[in-house]
Coordinates of C-alpha atoms and ligand atoms in Angstrom, one line a residue:
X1 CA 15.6 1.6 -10.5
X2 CA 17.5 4.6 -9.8
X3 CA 17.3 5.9 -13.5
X4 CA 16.0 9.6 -12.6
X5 CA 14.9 10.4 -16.1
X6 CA 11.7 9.2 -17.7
X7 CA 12.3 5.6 -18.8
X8 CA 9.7 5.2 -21.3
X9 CA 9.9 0.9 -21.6
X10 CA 8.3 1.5 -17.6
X11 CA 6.5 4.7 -18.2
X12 CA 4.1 5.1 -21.8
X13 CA 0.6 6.4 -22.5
X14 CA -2.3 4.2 -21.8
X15 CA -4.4 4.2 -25.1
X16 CA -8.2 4.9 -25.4
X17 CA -10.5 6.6 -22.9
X18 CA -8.1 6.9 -20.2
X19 CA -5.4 8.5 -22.7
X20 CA -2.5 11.0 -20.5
X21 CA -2.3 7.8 -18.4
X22 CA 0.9 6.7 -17.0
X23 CA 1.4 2.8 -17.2
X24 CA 3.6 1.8 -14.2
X25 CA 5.1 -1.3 -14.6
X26 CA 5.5 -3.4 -11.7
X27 CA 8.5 -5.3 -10.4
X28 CA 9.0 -8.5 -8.7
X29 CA 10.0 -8.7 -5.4
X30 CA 10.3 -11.9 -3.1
X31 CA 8.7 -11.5 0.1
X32 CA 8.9 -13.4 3.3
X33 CA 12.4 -15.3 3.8
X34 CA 12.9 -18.9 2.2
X35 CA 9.6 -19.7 1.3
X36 CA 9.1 -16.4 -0.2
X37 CA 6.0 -15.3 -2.3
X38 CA 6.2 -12.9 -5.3
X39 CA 5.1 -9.8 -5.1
X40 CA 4.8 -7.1 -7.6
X41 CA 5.5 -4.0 -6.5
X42 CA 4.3 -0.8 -8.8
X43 CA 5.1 2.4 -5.9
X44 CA 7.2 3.7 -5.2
X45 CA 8.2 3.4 -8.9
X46 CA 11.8 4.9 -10.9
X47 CA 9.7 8.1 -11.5
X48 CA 6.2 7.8 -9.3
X49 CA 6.9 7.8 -6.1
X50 CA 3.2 8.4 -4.6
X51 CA -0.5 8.6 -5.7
X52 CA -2.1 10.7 -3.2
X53 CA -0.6 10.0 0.3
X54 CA -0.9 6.0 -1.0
X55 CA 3.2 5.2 -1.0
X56 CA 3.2 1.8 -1.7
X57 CA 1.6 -0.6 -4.0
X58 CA 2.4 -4.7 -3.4
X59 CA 0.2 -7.2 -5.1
X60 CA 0.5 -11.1 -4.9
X61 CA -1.5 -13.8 -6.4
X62 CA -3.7 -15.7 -7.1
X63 CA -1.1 -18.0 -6.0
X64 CA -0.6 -21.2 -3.9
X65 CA 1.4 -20.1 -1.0
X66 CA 2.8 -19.4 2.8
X67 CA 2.3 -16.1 4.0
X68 CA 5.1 -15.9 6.2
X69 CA 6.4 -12.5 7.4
X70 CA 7.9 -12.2 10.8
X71 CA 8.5 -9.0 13.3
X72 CA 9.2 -6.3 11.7
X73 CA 8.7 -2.2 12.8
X74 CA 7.0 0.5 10.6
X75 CA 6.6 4.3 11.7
X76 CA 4.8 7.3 9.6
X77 CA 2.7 5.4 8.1
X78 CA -0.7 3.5 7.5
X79 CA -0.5 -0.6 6.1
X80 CA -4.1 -0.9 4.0
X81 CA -4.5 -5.0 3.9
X82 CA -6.7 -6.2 1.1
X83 CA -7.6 -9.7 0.2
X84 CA -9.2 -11.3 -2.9
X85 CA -8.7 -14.3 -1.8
X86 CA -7.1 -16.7 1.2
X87 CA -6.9 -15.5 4.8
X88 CA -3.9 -13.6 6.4
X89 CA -3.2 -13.6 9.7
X90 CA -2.0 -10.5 11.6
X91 CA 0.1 -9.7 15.7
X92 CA 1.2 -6.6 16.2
X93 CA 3.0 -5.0 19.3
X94 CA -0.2 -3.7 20.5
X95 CA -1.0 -7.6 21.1
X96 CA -3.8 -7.5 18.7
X97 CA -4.5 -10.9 16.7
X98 CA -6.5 -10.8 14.0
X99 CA -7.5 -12.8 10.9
X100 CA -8.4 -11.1 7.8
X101 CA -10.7 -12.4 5.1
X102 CA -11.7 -11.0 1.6
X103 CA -13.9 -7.8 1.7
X104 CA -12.2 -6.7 5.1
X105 CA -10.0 -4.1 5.9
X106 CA -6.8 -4.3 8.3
X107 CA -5.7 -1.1 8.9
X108 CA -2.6 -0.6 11.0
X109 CA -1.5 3.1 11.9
X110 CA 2.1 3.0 13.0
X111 CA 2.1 6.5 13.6
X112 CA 5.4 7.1 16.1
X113 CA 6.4 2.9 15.8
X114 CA 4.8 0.0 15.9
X115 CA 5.7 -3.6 15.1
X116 CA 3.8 -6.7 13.3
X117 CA 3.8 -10.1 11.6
X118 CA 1.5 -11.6 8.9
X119 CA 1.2 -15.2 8.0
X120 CA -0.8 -17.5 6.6
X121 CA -1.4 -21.4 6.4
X122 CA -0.7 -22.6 2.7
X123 CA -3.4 -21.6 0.7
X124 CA -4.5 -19.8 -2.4
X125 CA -3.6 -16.2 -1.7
X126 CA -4.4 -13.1 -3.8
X127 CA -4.0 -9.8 -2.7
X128 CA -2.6 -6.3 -2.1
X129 CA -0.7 -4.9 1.1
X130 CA -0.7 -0.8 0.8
X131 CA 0.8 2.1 2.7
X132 CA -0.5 5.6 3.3
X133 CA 2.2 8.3 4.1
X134 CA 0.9 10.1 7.2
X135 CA 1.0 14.6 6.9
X136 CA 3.4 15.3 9.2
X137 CA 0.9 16.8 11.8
X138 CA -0.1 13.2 12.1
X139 CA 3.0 11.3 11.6
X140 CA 3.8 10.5 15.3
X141 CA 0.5 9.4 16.8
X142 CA -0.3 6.6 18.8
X143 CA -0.5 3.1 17.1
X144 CA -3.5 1.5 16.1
X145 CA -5.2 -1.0 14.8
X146 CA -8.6 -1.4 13.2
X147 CA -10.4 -4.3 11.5
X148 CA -13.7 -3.3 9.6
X149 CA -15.3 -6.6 8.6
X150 CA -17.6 -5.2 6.7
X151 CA -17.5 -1.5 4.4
X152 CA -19.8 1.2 2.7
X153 CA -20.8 0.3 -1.0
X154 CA -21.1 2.8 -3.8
X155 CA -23.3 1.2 -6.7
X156 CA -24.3 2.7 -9.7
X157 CA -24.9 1.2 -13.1
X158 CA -22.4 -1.2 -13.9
X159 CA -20.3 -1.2 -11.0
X160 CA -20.0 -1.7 -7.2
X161 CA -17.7 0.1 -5.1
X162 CA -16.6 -1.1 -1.7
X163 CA -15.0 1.9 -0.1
X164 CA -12.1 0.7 2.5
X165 CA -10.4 4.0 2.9
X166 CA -11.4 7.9 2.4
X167 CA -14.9 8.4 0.1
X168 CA -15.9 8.0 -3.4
X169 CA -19.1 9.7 -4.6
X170 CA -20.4 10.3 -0.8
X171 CA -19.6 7.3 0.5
X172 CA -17.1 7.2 3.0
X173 CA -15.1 3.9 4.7
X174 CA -15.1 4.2 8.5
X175 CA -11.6 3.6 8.4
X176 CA -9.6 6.3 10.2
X177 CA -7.7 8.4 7.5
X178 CA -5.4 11.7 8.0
X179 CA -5.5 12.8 4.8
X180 CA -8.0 13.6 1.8
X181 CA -8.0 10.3 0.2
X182 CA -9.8 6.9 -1.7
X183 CA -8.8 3.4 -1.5
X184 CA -11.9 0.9 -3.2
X185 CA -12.3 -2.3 -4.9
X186 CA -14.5 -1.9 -7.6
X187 CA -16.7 -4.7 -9.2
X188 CA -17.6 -3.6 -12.7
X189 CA -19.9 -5.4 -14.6
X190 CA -20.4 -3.7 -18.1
X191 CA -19.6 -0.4 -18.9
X192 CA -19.7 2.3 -16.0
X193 CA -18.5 6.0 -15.0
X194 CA -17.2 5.9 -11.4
X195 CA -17.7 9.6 -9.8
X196 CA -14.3 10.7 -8.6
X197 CA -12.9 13.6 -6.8
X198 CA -11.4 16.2 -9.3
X199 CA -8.8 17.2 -7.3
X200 CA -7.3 13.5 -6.4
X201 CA -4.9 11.7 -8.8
X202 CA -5.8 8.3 -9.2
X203 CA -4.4 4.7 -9.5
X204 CA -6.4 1.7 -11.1
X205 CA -5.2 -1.9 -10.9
X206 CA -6.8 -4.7 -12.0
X207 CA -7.1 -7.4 -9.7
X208 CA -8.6 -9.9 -11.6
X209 CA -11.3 -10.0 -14.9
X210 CA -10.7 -8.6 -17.7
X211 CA -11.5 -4.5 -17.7
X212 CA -10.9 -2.5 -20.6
X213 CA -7.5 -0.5 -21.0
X214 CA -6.2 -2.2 -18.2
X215 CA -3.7 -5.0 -18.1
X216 CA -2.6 -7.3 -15.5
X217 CA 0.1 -6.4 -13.4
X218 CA 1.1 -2.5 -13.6
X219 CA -0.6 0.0 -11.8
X220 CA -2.2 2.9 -14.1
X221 CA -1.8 6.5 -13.3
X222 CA -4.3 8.8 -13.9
X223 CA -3.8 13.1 -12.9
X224 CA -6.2 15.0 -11.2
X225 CA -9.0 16.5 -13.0
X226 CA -11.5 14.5 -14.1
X227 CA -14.9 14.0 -12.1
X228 CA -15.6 10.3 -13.2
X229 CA -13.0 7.2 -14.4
X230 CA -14.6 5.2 -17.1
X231 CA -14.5 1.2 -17.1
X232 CA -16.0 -1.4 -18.9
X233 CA -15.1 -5.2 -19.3
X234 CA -16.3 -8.0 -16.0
X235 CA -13.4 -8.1 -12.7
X236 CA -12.4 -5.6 -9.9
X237 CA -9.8 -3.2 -9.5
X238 CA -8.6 -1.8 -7.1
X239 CA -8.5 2.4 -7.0
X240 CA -6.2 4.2 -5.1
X241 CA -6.6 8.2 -5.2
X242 CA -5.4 11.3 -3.2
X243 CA -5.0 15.0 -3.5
X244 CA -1.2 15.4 -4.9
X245 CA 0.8 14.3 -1.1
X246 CA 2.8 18.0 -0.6
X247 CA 5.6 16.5 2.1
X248 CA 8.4 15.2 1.0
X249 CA 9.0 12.0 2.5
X250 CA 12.5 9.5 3.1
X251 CA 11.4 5.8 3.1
X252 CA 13.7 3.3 3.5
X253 CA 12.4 -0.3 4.7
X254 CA 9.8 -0.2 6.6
X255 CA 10.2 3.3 7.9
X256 CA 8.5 6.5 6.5
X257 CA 10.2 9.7 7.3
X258 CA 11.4 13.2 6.6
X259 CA 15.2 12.6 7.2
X260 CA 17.9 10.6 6.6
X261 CA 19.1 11.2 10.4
X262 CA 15.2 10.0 11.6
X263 CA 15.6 6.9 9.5
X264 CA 18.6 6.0 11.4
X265 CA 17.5 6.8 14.5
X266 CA 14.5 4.4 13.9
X267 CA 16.8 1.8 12.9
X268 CA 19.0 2.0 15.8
X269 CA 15.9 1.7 17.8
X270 CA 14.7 -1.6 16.0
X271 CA 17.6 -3.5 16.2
X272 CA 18.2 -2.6 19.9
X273 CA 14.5 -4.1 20.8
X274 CA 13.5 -0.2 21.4
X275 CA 10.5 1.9 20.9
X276 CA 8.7 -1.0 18.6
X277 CA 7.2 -3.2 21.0
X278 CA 7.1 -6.8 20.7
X279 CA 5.0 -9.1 18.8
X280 CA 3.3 -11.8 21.0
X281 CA 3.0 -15.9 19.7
X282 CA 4.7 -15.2 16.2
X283 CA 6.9 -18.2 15.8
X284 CA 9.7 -17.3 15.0
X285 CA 12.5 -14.5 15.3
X286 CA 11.9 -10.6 14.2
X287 CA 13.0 -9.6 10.9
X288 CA 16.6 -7.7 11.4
X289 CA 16.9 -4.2 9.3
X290 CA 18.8 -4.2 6.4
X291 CA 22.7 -2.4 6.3
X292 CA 22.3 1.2 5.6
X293 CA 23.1 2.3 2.0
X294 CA 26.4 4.3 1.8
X295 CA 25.1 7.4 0.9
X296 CA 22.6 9.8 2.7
X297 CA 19.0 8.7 2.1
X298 CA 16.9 11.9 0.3
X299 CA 13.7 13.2 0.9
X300 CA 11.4 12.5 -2.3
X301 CA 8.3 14.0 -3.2
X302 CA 5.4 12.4 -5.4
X303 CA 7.9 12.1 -8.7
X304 CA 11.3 11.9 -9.0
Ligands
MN401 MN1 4.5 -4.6 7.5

């Protein structure tokens, strides 16, 4: 994946209404140690590395499985937990336990560093984990967590929207957010025009249904500068949206930065037990980092 031209086999033009399109093939990545589940992972992509200041797309399911992820940091960033199905546990360093359900939002804001674990008993699970790149005036704020068990709606003919993060069409999630974005599940029944923000780019996925021009698995991109997105069929998707994210950012792991030096520092901290916290009644041991690539990590901005 470190082709930095166009590869056109992961990058072509949707057809129909939502033509200019980018179709961004996911990739399958195990998650969780032994027992591992599949995710599909469609940003940061070879070429896409953000939509808006979303940075990270992971969808799993609808699958029988364990949900078992243990300790592990993030900083500079926001994890968006959404479930379609099954029921996900979540610790985190700030000794916060909570379950999550379908229709809720976990939000987590690691902000300067925080630490968590996710699991689940074994079970049908279907769902997408996100992360939000925080501006850097934000970056370094205090961790938190938020659970909103229940979110705003936007209905209109043919569709309704459940607004976790940001607004669409007026409606806004009460989820804290630091930048101008939208993060919604969408039910469409029929054919429908969802209002959008012109200036956001956007990201549909479909989560499950069948929804015209959209297949399952990749992750399509839409550009700014349209005031509706146009769907039709019976399922949900998920839509992601932003204005263009201006920073650019390193990740590496589970760290978002702006420098390679940063990154290390952060991982120093980590494996030395500082800075992150711990996680209370996980059982089991934190997750170490991985070895360092070789070479000095970049800042990227929204394409590569
Ligand atoms: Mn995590």
């Amino acid at each position: 994946m470190s082709n930095l031209e166009l590869d056109p086999r992961e990058i072509r033009c949707a057809a129909g209404e939502e033509a200019g399109g980018e179709v961004l093939e996911g990739r399958e990545v195990p998650l969780g140690g032994p027992r591992a589940m599949a995710v599909s992972r469609t940003l940061p992509g070879a070429h896409r590395r953000m939509i808006g200041a979303w940075c990270f797309v992971d969808a799993y399911g609808p699958q029988t499985a364990t949900m078992r992820v243990p300790p592990h940091p993030h900083t500079g960033l926001q994890t968006v937990s959404w479930l379609v199905a099954g029921e996900v546990l979540h610790r985190d360093s700030l000794g916060t336990l909570q379950e999550i359900r379908p229709g809720q939002l976990n939000l987590m804001t690691a902000g300067r560093g925080i630490s968590h674990s996710e699991e689940s008993p074994e079970t049908l699970l279907h769902g997408v984990q996100l992360w939000v790149a925080l501006p850097g005036g934000h970056r370094h704020v205090e961790p938190g967590f938020e659970h909103h068990a229940s979110l705003p709606v936007l209905s209109g003919p043919g569709f309704e929207a459940t607004v976790m993060m940001g607004s669409l069409g007026g409606v806004t999630s009460p989820a804290t957010a630091y930048s101008p974005l939208v993060g919604a599940e969408i039910a469409v029944d029929g054919a429908c025009e969802v209002p959008v923000e012109p200036g956001f780019e956007h990201g549909l996925l479909l989560l499950d249904g069948e929804v015209a021009e959209l297949a399952a698995g990749p992750l399509v991109y839409l550009p700014p500068g349209r005031s509706a997105v146009r769907l039709s069929g019976r399922g949900r998707v998920l839509l992601i949206g932003g204005e263009p994210f201006g920073e650019e950012i390193v990740m590496w792991w589970n760290f978002v930065g702006r420098t390679h030096d940063e990154i290390v520092a952060y991982r120093k901290e980590w494996m030395e037990g500082e800075g992150f916290g711990s996680v209370e009644g996980f059982d089991g041991e934190p997750l170490p980092a991985p070895v360092l690539p070789g070479t000095r990590l970049k800042p990227r901005g929204r394409v590569r």
